[in-house]
C-alpha atoms as one frame of an Amber mdcrd trajectory, in Angstrom:
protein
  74.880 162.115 149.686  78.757 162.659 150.460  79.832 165.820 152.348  81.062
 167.712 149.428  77.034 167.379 148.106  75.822 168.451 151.441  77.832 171.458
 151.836  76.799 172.181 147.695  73.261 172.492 149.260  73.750 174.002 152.043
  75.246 176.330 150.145  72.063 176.979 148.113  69.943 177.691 151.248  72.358
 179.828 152.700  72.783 182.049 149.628  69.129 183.899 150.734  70.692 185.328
 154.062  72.297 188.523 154.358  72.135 191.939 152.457  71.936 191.879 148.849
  74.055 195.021 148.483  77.165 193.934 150.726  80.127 193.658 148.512  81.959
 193.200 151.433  82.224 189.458 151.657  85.268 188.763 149.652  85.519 184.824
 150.346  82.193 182.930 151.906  81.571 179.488 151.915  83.671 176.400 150.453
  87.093 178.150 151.365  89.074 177.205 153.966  87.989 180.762 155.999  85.744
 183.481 155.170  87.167 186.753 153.994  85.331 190.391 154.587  86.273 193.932
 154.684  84.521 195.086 158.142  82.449 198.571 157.644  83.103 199.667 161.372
  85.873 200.982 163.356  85.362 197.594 165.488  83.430 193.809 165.507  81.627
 192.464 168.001  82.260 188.313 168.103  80.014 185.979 170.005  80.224 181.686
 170.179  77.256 179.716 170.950  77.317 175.787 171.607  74.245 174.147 171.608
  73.990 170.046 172.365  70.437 168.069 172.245  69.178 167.053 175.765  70.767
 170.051 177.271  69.662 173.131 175.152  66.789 171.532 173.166  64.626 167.984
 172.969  63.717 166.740 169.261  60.881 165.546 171.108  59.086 168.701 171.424
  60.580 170.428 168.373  61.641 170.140 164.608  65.027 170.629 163.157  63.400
 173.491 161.508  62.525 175.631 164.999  66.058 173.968 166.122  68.181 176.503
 164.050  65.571 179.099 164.473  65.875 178.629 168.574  70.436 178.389 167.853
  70.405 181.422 165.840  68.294 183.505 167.739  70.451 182.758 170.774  73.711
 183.558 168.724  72.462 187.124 167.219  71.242 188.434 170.518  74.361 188.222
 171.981  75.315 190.476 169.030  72.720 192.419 169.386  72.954 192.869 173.236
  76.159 194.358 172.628  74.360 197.624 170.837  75.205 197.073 167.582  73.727
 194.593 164.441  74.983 191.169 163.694  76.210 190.844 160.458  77.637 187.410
 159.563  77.266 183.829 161.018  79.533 180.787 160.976  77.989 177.795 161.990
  79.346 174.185 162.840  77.363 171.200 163.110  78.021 167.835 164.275  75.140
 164.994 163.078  73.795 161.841 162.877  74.321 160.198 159.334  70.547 159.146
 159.585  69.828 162.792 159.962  71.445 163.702 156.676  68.361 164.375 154.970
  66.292 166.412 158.153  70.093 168.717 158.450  68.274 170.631 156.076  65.547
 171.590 157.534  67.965 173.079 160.538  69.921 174.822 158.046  66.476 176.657
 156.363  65.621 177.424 160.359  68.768 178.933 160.696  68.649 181.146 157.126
  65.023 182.611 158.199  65.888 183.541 161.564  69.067 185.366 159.458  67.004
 186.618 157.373  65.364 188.524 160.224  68.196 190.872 160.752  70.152 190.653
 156.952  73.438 188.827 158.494  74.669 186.603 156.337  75.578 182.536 156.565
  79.320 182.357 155.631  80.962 179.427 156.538  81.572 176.739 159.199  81.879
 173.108 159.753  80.496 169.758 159.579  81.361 166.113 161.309  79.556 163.098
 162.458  78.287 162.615 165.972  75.492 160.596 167.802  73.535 163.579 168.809
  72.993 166.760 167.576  75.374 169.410 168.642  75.654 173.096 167.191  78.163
 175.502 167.036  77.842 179.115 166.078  79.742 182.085 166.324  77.912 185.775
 164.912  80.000 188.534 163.746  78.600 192.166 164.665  79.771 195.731 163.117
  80.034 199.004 164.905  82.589 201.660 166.596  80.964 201.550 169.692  79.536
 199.079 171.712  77.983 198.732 175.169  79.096 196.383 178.234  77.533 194.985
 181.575  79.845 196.913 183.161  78.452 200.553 182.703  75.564 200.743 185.381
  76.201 204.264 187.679  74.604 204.163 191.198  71.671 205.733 190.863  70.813
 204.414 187.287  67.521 202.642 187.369  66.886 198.483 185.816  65.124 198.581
 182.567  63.670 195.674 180.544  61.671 196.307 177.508  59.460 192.886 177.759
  58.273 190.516 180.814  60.137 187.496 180.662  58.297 183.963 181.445  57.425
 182.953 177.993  60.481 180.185 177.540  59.875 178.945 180.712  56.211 178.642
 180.833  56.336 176.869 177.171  59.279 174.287 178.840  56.946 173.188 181.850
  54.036 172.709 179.362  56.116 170.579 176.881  57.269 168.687 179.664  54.101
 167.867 181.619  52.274 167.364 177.872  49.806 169.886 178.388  49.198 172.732
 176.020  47.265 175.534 178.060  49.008 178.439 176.295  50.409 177.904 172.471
  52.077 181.213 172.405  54.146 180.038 175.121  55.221 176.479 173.682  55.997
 178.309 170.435  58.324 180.753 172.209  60.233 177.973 173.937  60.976 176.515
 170.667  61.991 179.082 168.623  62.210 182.298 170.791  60.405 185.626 168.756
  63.338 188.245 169.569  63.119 192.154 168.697  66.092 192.460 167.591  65.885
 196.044 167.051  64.875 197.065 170.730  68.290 196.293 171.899  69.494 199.182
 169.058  66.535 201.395 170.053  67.173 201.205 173.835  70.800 201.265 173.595
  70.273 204.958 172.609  69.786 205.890 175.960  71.571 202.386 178.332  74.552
 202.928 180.470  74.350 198.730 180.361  73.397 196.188 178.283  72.586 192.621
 178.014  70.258 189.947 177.229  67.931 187.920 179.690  69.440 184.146 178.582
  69.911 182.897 181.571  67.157 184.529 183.740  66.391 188.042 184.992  68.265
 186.795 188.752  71.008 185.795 186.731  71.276 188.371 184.344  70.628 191.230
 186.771  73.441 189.853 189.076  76.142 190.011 185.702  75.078 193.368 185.477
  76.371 194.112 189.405  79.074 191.901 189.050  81.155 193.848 186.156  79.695
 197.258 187.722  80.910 196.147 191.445  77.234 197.692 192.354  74.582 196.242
 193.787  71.508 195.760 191.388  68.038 196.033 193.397  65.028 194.613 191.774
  61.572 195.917 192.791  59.329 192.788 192.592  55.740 195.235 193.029  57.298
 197.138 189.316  57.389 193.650 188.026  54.135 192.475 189.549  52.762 195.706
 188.028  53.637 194.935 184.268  50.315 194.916 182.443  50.732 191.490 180.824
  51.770 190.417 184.876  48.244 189.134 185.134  47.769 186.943 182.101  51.128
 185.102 182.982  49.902 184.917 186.249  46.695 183.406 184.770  48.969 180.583
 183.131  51.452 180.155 185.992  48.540 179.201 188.058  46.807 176.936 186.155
  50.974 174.921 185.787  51.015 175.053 189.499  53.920 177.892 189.264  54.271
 180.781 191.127  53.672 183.685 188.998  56.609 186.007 190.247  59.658 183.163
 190.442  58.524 182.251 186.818  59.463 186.054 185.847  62.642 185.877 187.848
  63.804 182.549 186.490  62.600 182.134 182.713  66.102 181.928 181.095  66.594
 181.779 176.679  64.131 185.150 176.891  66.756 187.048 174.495  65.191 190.641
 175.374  67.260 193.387 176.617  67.916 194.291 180.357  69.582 197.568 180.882
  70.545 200.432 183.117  69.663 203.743 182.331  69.562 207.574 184.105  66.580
 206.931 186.505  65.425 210.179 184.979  64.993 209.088 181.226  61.148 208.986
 180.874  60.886 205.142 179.110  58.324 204.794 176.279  59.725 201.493 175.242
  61.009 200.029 178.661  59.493 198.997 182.216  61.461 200.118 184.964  62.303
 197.360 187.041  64.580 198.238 190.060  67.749 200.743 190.558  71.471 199.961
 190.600  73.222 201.160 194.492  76.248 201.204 196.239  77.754 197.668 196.561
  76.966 196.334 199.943  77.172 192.970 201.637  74.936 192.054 198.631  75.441
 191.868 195.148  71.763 191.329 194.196  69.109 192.349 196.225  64.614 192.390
 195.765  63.199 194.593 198.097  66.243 195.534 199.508  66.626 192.171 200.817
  69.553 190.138 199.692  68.327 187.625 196.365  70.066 184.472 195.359  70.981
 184.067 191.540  68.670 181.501 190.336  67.687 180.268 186.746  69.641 178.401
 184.220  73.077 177.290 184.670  74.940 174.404 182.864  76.431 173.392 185.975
């Protein structure tokens, strides 16, 4: 099967994604660049680049849960930004030998699409030893909202517990399989999509927990030049805190540094008037004057740890 054969497929599975009503895409894919007419005063852009042994191990998941696991990465950052994702370019560089199983990738990539309505329209392939992926979502809106909002006394928000991608790694890597939700998560994260729209109602901030709530929390302070407190007894309070505890355990993990430090969760953290009475959120900490510390827990200065490439 030749490229021009591949992309003529592709093409097929990609035709499910999106909204059957937009008339707006004018060119999609086989052109040399997409073409639509945005609906929104302005467009949100996000790039993703995903390479095997770094961001994912065929080892422990399909090409299938692979695309599902890119995409959901991609349209978060969309999504973290307030507003919907709309379209998706995506670039992809192979194994000849995996011509066949690209396929499977590409339907992982329509469903998780499908999740939201945006819309495959165009991208790139080439030839490579490993797997690489390259994606970059296209959001909608005439308003959007920034890490760098958070007011001193605005109070940390997140809307789910993170641990779930983290728990799921250590479980794939020590072969054990204590806690299937978990493992599932890791490979193919299950975002809400829509609580980053529902929350952003009310945010001063917003972004998603990719790299780990330290991490994360610390971006917030850093664009803000705040400080960003967490409260670790508000986290240790959660009421699924004692399940993951339960599981943390059992992997020889401490139960609170697994919250802190579980990075590719792709749920919102945000800032918000510490008076807004949260139905959908768990308050989590408060934002304060900058001091000698950019993040603090307790009041006691925090270092930023989780992911990082580098």
């Amino acid at each position: 099967m030749d490229e021009i054969a591949i992309i003529e497929r592709l093409k097929e599975i990609f035709a499910s994604t999106g909204r059957d009503s937009d008339d707006r895409l004018k060119v999609g894919i086989g052109d040399d660049a997409a073409f639509f007419a945005p609906r929104a005063s302005g467009v949100a852009v996000a790039s993703d680049l995903l390479t095997e042994g770094v961001h994912f191990d065929r080892a422990w998941s399909d090409l299938y849960a692979i695309g599902r696991k890119a995409t959901a990465a991609n349209l978060a950052d969309i999504f973290a930004m307030g507003v919907p994702a709309s379209y998706l370019l995506v670039a992809v560089a192979f194994n000849p030998e995996d011509r066949e199983a690209i396929f499977d990738l590409a339907r992982g990539i329509a469903d998780e699409c499908l999740l939201v309505g945006a819309r495959v329209i165009g991208g790139d392939l080439s030839r490579a030893t490993s797997l690489t992926i390259s994606m970059t979502a296209i959001g909608e809106g005439d308003a959007v909202f920034t890490r760098s909002g958070p007011k001193v006394g605005d109070a940390l928000y997140l809307t789910a517990l993170p641990c779930r991608s983290l728990l799921g790694l250590e479980q794939l890597r020590r072969s054990l399989a204590l806690d299937s939700e978990s493992i599932d998560f890791h490979r193919s994260p299950n975002v809400e999509y829509q609580s980053f729209l529902d929350v952003a109602v009310n945010a001063t901030s917003l972004c998603d927990i990719s790299d780990g709530l330290l991490i994360d929390g610390a971006a917030l302070a850093r664009s803000s030049t705040l400080s960003i407190n967490i409260d670790s007894e508000a986290l240790q309070a959660h009421p699924e805190f004692s399940a993951i505890a339960d599981i943390a355990l059992a992997l020889g993990m401490d139960p609170l540094q697994t919250v802190l430090t579980s990075g590719e969760e792709h749920g919102p953290l945000f800032t918000a008037s510490s008076s807004w009475k949260a139905s959908n959120a768990w308050r989590i900490g408060e934002v304060n004057v900058r001091g000698a510390s950019l993040l603090t827990m307790d009041g006691e200065a925090s270092e930023e740890r989780g992911f990082s490439h580098f």
